[in-house]
C-alpha positions in Angstrom: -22.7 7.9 -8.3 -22.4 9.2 -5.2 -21.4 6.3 -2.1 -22.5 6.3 1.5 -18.7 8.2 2.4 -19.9 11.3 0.3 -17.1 9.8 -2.0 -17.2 9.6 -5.5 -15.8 6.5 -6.7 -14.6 5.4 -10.2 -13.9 2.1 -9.7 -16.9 -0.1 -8.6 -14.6 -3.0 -8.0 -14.7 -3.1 -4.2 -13.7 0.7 -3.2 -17.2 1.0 -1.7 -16.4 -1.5 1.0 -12.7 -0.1 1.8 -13.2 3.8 1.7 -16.7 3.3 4.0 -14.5 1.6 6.4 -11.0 4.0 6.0 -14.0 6.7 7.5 -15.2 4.6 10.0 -12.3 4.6 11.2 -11.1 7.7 11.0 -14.3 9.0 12.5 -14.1 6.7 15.9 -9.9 7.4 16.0 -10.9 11.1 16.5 -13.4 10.0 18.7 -10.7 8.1 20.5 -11.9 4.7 19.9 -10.1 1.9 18.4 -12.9 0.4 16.3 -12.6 -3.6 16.5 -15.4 -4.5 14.3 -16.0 -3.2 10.8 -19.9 -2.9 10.2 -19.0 -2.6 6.3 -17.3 -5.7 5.3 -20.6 -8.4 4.9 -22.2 -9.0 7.8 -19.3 -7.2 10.1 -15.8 -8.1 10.1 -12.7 -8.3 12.6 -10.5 -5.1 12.1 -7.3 -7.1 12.6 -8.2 -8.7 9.6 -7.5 -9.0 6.2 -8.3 -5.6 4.0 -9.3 -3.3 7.2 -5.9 -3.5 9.0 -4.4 -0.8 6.2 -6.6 1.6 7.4 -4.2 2.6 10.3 -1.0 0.7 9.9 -0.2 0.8 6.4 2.6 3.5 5.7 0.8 6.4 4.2 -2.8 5.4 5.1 -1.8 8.0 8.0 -3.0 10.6 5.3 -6.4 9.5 5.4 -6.4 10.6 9.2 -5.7 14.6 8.2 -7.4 14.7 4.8 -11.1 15.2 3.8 -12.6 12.3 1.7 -12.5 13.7 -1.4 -8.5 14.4 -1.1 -8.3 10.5 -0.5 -7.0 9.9 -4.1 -3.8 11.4 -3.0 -2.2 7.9 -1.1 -2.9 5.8 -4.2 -1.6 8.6 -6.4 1.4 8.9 -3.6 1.8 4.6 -3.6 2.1 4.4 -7.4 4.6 6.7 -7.9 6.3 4.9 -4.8 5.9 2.0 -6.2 7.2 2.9 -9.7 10.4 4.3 -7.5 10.9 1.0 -6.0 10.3 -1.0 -9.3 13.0 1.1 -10.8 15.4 0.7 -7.6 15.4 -3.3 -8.0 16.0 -2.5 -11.8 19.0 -0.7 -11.2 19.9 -3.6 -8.5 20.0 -6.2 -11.2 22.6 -3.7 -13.0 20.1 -2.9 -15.2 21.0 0.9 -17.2 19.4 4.0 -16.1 17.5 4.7 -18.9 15.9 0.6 -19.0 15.4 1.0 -15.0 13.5 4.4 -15.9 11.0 2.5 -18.4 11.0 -0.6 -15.9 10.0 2.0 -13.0 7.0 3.4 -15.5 6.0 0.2 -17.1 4.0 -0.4 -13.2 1.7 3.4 -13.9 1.4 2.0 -17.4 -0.3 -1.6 -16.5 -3.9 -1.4 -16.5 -4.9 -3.8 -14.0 -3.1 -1.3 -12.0 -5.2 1.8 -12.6 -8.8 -0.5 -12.0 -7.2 -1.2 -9.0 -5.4 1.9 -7.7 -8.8 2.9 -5.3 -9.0 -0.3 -3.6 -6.0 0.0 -0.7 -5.1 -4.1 -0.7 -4.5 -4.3 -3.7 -2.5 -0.9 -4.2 -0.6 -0.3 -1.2 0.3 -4.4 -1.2 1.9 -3.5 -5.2 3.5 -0.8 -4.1 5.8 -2.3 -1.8 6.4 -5.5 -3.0 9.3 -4.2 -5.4 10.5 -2.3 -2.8 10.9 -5.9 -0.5 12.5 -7.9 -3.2 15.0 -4.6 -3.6 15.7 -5.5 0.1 16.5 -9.0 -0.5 18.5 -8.2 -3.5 21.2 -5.8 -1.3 21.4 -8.8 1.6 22.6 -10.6 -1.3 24.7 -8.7 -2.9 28.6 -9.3 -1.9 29.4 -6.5 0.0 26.7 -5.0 2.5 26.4 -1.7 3.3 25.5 -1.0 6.8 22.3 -0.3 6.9 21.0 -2.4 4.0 18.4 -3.8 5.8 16.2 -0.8 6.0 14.6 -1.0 2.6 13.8 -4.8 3.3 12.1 -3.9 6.6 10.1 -1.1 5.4 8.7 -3.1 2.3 7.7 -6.2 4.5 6.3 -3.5 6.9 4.4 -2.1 3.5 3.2 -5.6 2.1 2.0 -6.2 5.4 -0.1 -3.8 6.3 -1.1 -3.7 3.2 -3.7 -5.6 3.9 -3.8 -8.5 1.6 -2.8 -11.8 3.4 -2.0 -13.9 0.2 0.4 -11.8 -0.9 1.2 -11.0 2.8 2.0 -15.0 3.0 4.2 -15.2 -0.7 6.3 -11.7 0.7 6.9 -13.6 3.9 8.3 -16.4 2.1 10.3 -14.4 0.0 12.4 -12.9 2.6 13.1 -16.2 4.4 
């Protein structure tokens, strides 16, 4: 039915809570406020916190700045098909063929626990760049470096955290050392 965002919302496992913040604050940003409290999450909640700091800092969470509500489904879509990308880059970094990095790439849209959770940002923007992370650590490994190798392992730990999720936040950290 319809939620206190004027957002219809298809999954009812926590979306409520995120998307009523992601307006929030979007609404006091154009304001010109930086909102340091989120009234949504139980009885209020820091915004440098766990699930709220993806409103603003995670990579395409930007979007949700420019777009109406109701176009808000296009950074999940946008993160799974990122995410698929980076699944199938790490692939091809374990020398994997095209054509088994291409179904290794897919495999993430075709998980369900991905779909129930594609609404809710920390779980679905912290998926999304995890593979992208390890692909990092895989080229500092490899024997010969290019140059600028350490771009895609920056921008994934950037992704993972701001993602939003401090467990996995925590075990991508740990990774990369």
């Amino acid at each position: 039915g319809k939620e206190v965002v004027d957002y219809f919302s298809r999954d009812p496992t926590g979306t409520v809570i995120e998307l009523a913040y992601a307006e929030f604050s979007r609404d006091q940003l154009r304001k010109g406020v930086i909102p340091l409290w989120s009234p949504y999450q139980s009885l209020g909640h820091p915004f440098i916190a766990d699930t709220v700091i993806s409103a603003l800092f995670a990579p395409l969470n930007l979007l949700r700045l420019i777009l109406p509500p109701s176009y808000w489904d296009v950074v999940f879509i946008v993160n799974l098909i990122l995410g698929c990308w980076f699944v199938f880059l790490l692939a091809r970094s374990y020398r994997l063929d095209r054509r088994s990095a291409v179904v290794a790439g897919l495999s993430l849209a075709a998980m369900g626990c991905t779909q129930m959770y594609i609404q809710v940002s920390s779980i679905a923007l912290v998926t999304s760049w995890i593979p992208l992370s390890l692909y990092g650590i895989e080229l500092q490994l490899a024997p010969a470096r290019r140059r600028f190798s350490w771009i895609p392992l920056v921008v994934g730990l950037y992704g993972v955290i701001t993602g939003g999720h401090p467990t996995i936040t925590l075990l991508a950290a740990l990774f990369v050392a």
